[in-house]
Coordinates of C-alpha atoms in Angstrom, one line a residue:
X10 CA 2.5 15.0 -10.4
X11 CA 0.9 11.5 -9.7
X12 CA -0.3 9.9 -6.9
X13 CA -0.6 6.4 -8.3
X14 CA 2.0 4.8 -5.1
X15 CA -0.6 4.8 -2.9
X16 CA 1.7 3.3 -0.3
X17 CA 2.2 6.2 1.6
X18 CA 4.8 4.6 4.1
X19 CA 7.3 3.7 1.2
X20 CA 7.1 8.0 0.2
X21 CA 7.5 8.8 3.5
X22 CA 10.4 6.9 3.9
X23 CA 11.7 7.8 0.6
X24 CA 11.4 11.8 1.8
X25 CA 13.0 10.8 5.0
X26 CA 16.1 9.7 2.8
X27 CA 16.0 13.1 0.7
X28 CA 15.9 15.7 3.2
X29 CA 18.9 13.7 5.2
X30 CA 20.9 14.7 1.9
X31 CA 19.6 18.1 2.0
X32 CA 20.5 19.0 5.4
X33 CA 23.8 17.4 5.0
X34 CA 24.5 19.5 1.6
X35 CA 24.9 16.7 -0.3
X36 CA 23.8 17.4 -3.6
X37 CA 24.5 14.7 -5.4
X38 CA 23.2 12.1 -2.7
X39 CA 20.3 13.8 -3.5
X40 CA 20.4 13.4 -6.6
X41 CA 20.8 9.9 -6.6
X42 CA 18.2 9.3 -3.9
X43 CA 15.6 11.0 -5.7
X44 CA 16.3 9.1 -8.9
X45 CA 16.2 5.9 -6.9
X46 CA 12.9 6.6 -5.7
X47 CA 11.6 7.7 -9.5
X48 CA 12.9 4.5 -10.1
X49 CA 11.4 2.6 -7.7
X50 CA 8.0 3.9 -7.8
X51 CA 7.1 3.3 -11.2
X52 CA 6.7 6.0 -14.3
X53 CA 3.3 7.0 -13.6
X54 CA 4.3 8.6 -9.8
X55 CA 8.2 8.9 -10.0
X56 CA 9.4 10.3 -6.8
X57 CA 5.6 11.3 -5.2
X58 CA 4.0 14.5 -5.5
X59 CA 5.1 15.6 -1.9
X60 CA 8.6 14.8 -3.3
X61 CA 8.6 17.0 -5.8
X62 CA 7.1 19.6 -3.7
X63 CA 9.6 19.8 -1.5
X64 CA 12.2 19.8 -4.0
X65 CA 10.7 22.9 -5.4
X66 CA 10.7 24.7 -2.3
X67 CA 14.2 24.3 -2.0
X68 CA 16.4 27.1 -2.8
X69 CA 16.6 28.0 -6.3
X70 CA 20.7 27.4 -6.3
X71 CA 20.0 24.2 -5.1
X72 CA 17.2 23.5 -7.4
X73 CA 19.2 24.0 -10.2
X74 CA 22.4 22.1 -9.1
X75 CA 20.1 19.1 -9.0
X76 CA 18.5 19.9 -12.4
X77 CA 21.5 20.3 -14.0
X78 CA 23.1 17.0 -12.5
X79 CA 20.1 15.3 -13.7
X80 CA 20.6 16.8 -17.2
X81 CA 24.6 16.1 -17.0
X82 CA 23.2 11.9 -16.8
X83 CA 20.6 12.6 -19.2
X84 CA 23.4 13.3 -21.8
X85 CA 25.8 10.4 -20.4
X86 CA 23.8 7.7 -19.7
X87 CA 26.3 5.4 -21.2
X88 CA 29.7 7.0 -20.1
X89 CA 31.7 5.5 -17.5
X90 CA 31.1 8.6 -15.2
X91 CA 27.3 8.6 -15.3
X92 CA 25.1 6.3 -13.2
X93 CA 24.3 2.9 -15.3
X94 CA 20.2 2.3 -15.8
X95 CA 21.1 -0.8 -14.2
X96 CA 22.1 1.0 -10.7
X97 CA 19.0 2.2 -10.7
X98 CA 17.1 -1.6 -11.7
X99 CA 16.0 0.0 -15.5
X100 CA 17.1 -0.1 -18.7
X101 CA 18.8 3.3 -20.2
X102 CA 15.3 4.8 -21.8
X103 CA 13.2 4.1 -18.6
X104 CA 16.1 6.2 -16.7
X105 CA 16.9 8.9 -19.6
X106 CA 12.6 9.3 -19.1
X107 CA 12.8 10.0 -15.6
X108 CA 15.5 12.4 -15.8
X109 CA 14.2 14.5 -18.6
X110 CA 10.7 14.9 -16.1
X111 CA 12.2 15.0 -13.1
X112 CA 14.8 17.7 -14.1
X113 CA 12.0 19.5 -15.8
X114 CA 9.8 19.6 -12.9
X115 CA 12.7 20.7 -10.6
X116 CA 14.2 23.4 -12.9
X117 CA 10.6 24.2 -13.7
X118 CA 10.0 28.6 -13.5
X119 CA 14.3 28.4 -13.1
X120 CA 15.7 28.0 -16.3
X121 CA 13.3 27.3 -19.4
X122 CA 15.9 26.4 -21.7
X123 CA 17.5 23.6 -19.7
X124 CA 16.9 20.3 -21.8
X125 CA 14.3 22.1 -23.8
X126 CA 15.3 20.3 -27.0
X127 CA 14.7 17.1 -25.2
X128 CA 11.5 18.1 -24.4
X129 CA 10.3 19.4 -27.3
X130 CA 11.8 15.7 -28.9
X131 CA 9.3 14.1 -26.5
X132 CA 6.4 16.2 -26.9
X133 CA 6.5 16.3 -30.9
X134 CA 6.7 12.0 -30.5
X135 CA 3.8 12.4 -28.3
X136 CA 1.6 14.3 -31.2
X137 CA -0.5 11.5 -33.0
X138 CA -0.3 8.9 -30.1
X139 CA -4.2 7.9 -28.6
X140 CA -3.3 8.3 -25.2
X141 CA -0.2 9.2 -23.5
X142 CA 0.9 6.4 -21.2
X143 CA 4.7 6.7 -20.0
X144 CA 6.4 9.1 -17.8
X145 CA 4.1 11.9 -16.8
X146 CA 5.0 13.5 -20.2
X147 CA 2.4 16.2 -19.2
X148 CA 5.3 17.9 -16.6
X149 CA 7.4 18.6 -19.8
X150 CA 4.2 20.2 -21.5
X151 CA 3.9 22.0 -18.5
X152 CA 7.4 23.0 -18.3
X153 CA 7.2 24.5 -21.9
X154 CA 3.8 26.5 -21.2
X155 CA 5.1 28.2 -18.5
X156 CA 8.1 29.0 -21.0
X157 CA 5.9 30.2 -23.4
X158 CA 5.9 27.8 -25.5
X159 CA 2.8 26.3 -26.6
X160 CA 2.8 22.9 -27.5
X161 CA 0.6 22.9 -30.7
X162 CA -3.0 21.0 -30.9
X163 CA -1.8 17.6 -31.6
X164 CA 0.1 16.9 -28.5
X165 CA -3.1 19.2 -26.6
X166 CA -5.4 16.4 -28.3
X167 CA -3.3 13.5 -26.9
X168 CA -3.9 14.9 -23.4
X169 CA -7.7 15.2 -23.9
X170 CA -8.1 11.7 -25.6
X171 CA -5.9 10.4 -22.5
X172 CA -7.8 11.5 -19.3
X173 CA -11.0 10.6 -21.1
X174 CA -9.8 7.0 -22.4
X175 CA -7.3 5.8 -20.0
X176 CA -6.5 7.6 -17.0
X177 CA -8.4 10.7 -15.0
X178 CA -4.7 11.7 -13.6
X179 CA -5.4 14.9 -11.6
X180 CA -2.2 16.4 -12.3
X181 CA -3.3 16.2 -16.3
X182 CA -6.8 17.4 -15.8
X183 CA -5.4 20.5 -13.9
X184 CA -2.8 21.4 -16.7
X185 CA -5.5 21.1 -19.2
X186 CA -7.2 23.9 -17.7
X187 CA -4.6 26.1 -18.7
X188 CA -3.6 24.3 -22.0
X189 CA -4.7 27.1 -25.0
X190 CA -6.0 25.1 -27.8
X191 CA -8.8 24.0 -30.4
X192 CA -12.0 23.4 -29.2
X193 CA -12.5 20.3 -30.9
X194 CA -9.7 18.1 -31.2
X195 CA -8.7 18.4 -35.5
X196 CA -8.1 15.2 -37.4
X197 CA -11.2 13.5 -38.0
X198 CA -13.0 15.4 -41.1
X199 CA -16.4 16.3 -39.5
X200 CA -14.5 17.9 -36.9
X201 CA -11.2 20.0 -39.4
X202 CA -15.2 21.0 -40.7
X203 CA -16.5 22.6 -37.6
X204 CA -13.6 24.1 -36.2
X205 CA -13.1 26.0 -39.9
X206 CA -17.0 26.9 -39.5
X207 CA -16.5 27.9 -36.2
X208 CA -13.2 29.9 -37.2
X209 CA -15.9 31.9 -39.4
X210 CA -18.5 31.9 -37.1
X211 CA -16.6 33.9 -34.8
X212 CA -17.3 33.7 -30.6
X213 CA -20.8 32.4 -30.3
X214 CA -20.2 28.9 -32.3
X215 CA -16.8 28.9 -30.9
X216 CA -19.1 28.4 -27.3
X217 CA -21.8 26.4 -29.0
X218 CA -18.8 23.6 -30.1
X219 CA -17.3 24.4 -26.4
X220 CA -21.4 23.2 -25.1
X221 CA -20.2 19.8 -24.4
X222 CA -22.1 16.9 -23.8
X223 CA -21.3 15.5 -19.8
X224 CA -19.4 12.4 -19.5
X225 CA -21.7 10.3 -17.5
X226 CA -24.9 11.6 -18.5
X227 CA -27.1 9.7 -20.4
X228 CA -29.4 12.5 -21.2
X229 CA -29.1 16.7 -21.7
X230 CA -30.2 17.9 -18.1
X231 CA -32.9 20.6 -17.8
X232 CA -29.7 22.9 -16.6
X233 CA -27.9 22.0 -19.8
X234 CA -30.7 22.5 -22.2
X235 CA -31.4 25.8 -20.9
X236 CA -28.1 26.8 -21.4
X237 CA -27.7 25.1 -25.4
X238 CA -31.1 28.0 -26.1
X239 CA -28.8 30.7 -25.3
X240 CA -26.4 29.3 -27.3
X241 CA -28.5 28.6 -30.6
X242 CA -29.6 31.9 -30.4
X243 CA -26.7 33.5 -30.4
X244 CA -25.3 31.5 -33.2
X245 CA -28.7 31.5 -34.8
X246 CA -30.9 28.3 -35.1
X247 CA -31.1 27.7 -38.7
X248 CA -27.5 28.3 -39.6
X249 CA -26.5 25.8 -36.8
X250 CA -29.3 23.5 -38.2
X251 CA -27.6 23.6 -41.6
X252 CA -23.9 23.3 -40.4
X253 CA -24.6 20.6 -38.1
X254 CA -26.6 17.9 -40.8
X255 CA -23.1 19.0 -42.9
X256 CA -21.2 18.3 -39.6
X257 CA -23.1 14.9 -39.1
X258 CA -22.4 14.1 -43.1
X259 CA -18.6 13.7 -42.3
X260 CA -18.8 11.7 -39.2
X261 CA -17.0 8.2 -39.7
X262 CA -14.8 9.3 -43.0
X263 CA -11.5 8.5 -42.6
X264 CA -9.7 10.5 -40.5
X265 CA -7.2 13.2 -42.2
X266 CA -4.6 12.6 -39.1
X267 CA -4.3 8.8 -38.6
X268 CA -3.4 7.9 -35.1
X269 CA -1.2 5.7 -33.2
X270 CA -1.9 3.4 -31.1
X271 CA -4.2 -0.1 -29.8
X272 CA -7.7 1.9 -31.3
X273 CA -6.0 1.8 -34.5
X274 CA -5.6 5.0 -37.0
X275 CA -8.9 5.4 -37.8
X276 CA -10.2 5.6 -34.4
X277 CA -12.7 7.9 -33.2
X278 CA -11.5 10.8 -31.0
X279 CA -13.7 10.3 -27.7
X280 CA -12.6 13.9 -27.1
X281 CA -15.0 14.8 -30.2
X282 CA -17.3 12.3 -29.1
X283 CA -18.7 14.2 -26.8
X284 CA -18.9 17.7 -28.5
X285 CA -21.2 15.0 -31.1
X286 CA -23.4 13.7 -28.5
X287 CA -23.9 17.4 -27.3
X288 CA -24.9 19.0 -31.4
X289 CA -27.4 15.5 -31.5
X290 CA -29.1 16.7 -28.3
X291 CA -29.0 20.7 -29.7
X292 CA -30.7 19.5 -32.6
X293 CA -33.9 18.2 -30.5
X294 CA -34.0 22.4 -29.4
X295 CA -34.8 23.3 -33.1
X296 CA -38.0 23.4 -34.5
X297 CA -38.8 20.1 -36.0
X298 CA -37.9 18.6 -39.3
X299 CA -38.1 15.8 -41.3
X300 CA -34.5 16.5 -42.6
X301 CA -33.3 17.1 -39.2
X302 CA -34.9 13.5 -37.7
X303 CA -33.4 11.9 -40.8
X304 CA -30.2 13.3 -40.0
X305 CA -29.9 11.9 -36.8
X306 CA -31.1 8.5 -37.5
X307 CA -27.9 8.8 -40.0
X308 CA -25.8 10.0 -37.2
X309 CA -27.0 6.2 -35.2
X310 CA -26.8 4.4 -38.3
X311 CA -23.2 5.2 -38.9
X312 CA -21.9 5.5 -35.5
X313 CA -22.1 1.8 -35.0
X314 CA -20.4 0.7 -38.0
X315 CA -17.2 0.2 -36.8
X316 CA -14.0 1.8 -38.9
X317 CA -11.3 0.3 -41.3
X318 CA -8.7 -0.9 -39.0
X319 CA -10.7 -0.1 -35.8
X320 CA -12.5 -2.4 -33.1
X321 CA -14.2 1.0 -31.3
X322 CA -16.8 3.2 -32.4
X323 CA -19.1 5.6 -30.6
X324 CA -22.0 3.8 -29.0
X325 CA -22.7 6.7 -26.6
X326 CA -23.3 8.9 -29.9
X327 CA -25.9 6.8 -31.2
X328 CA -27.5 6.9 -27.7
X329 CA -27.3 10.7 -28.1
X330 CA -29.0 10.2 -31.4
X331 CA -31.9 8.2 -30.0
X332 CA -32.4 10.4 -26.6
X333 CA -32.9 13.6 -29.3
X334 CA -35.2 11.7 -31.8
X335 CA -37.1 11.1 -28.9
X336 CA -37.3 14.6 -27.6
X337 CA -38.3 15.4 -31.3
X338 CA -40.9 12.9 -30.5
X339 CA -42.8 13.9 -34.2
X340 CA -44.3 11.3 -36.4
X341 CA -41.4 11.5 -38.4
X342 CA -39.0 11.4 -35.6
X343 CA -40.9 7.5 -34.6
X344 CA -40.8 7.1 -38.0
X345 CA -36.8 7.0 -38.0
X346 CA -37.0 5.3 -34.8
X347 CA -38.8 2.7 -36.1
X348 CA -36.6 2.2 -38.6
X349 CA -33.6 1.8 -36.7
X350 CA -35.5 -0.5 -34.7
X351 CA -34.8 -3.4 -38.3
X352 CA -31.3 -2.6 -38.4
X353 CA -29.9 -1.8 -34.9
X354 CA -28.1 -4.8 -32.7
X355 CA -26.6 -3.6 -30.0
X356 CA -28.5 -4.2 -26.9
X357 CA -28.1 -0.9 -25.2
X358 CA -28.7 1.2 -28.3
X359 CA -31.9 -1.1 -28.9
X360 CA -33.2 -0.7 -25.5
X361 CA -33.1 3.0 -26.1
X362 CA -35.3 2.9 -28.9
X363 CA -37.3 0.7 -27.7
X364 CA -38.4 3.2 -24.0
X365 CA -38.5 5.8 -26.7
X366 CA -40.9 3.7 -29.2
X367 CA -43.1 2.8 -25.7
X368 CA -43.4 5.9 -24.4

């Protein structure tokens, strides 16, 4: 659940509210108090994550009186007999949102069938978005793990692409850790490519794609290298080295699932980004080769061409380019370097090249 009210006086007075309800057995003062505070709050906290602990520590009866009162509005929203979005200051689809996850979250382990059509409405809209950015939608995705049903790799993709692109909500980070999917996100055409290979390849590429490349780092630590050895061995060098310049061939194509959203449909995944930026810096492991140099000076090359219908492209894999053609550090590797060095512009992909030319 999210903590993005940081005003903690507002959710203490908000619980203060709830348990009065409780402790009076009113039900459906609860109810209302609870959505009131969703409300209030905003979509990405709702009624506070101490709220909703509480609520779940209730007794199960209880729990799923209120669930089911929250579904009973769901379904009237616009019937005399159902609280009006405007009692609560929203309009009907900001309400119907907050009773779909609050219900959810409530009912959660209870009764995995109660509004599970509504979630699995949500969820499937959710599939093909960039990010996810309106009412905690990964509660219902919770909701339906726990259930045993998996949402499938699409909406698992929309997750990844969100807590990397807009927002590190701890609540989504934790859920991902039990979220069975893909190891690369599918829907751009290098990466359909890899995940097939690795499909094939059996375990040891399935943890050489799962070798990703740290966030923040500019460079592969000593750690980190160490670790991509074990895995090019087990996979075997020279059948990595020959998937990954076919891998590398595909990057920037147009993407077999277009996407929706502000970075356009051809956007890059920056899920996938970083599994790149990690095979760029395995490739500097291998024994070196002109091929291999001239595939990454490709991988640069096209990485800061930006995309049909797309502003963004993957600066931070054409620095993982540069970083492993300067590991390579071969006459051949400079050679590529030094060619990049006519056709590059941007500043902090040219500075790179530059320390890696001087050195």
């Amino acid at each position: 659940m999210s903590t993005w009210l940081s005003n903690p006086e507002i959710l203490l007075e908000q619980g203060a509210v709830h348990r009065g309800f409780a402790e009076r057995g009113d039900l459906a003062g609860l109810a209302r108090s609870v959505m009131e505070a969703a409300c209030h709050n905003g979509s990405m906290t709702g009624p506070g994550a101490e709220a909703m602990a509480w609520l779940r520590q209730l007794p199960h009866r209880d729990r799923l009186e209120l669930a089911g009162i929250w579904a009973a509005w769901h379904a009237r929203t616009v019937a005399a007999e159902a609280p009006s979005a405007e009692a609560f200051r929203r309009n009907t689809s900001y309400l119907r949102a907050e009773l779909l996850v609050v219900a959810t979250g409530v009912a959660r382990g209870l009764d995995p069938d109660l509004m599970a059509a509504e979630r699995h409405a949500v969820l499937t809209g959710l599939a093909g978005e960039y990010v996810a950015f309106g009412h905690r939608e990964w509660e219902l995705a919770e909701a339906e793990i726990e259930a045993g049903r998996i949402p499938g790799p699409a909406v698992l993709a929309t997750f990844r692409r969100t807590v990397i692109d807009y927002h590190a909500e701890p609540a989504l980070r934790e859920l991902l850790t039990r979220f069975p999917g893909p190891v690369l996100n599918p829907g751009e055409a290098w990466a359909d490519q890899a995940l097939e290979d690795a499909a094939a390849g059996g375990e040891p590429w399935q943890r050489l794609l799962g070798h990703r490349a740290p966030i923040s780092a500019g460079a592969p630590s000593a750690k980190w290298l160490d670790a991509g050895r074990d895995l090019l061995d087990a996979a075997g060098p020279e059948s990595v080295r020959r998937h990954v310049h076919q891998w590398f061939e595909l990057v920037g194509r147009e993407r077999t699932v277009p996407l929706r959203g502000s970075q356009g449909p051809a956007a890059y995944d920056p899920y996938n980004v970083q599994a790149l930026r990690a095979l760029a810096w395995l490739l500097s492991l291998l024994p070196p080769r002109d091929d291999t140099c001239d595939a990454l000076a490709r991988l640069v090359a096209t990485s800061l061409r930006g995309l049909p219908r797309s502003g963004a492209y993957p600066v931070r894999v054409a620095e993982a380019g540069v970083v492993s053609l300067a590991r390579i550090g071969t006459a051949d590797a400079r050679l590529e370097l030094d060619g990049l060095r006519g056709q590059v512009t941007h500043k902090t992909v040219l500075r790179r090249i530059d320390r890696a030319l001087a050195a």
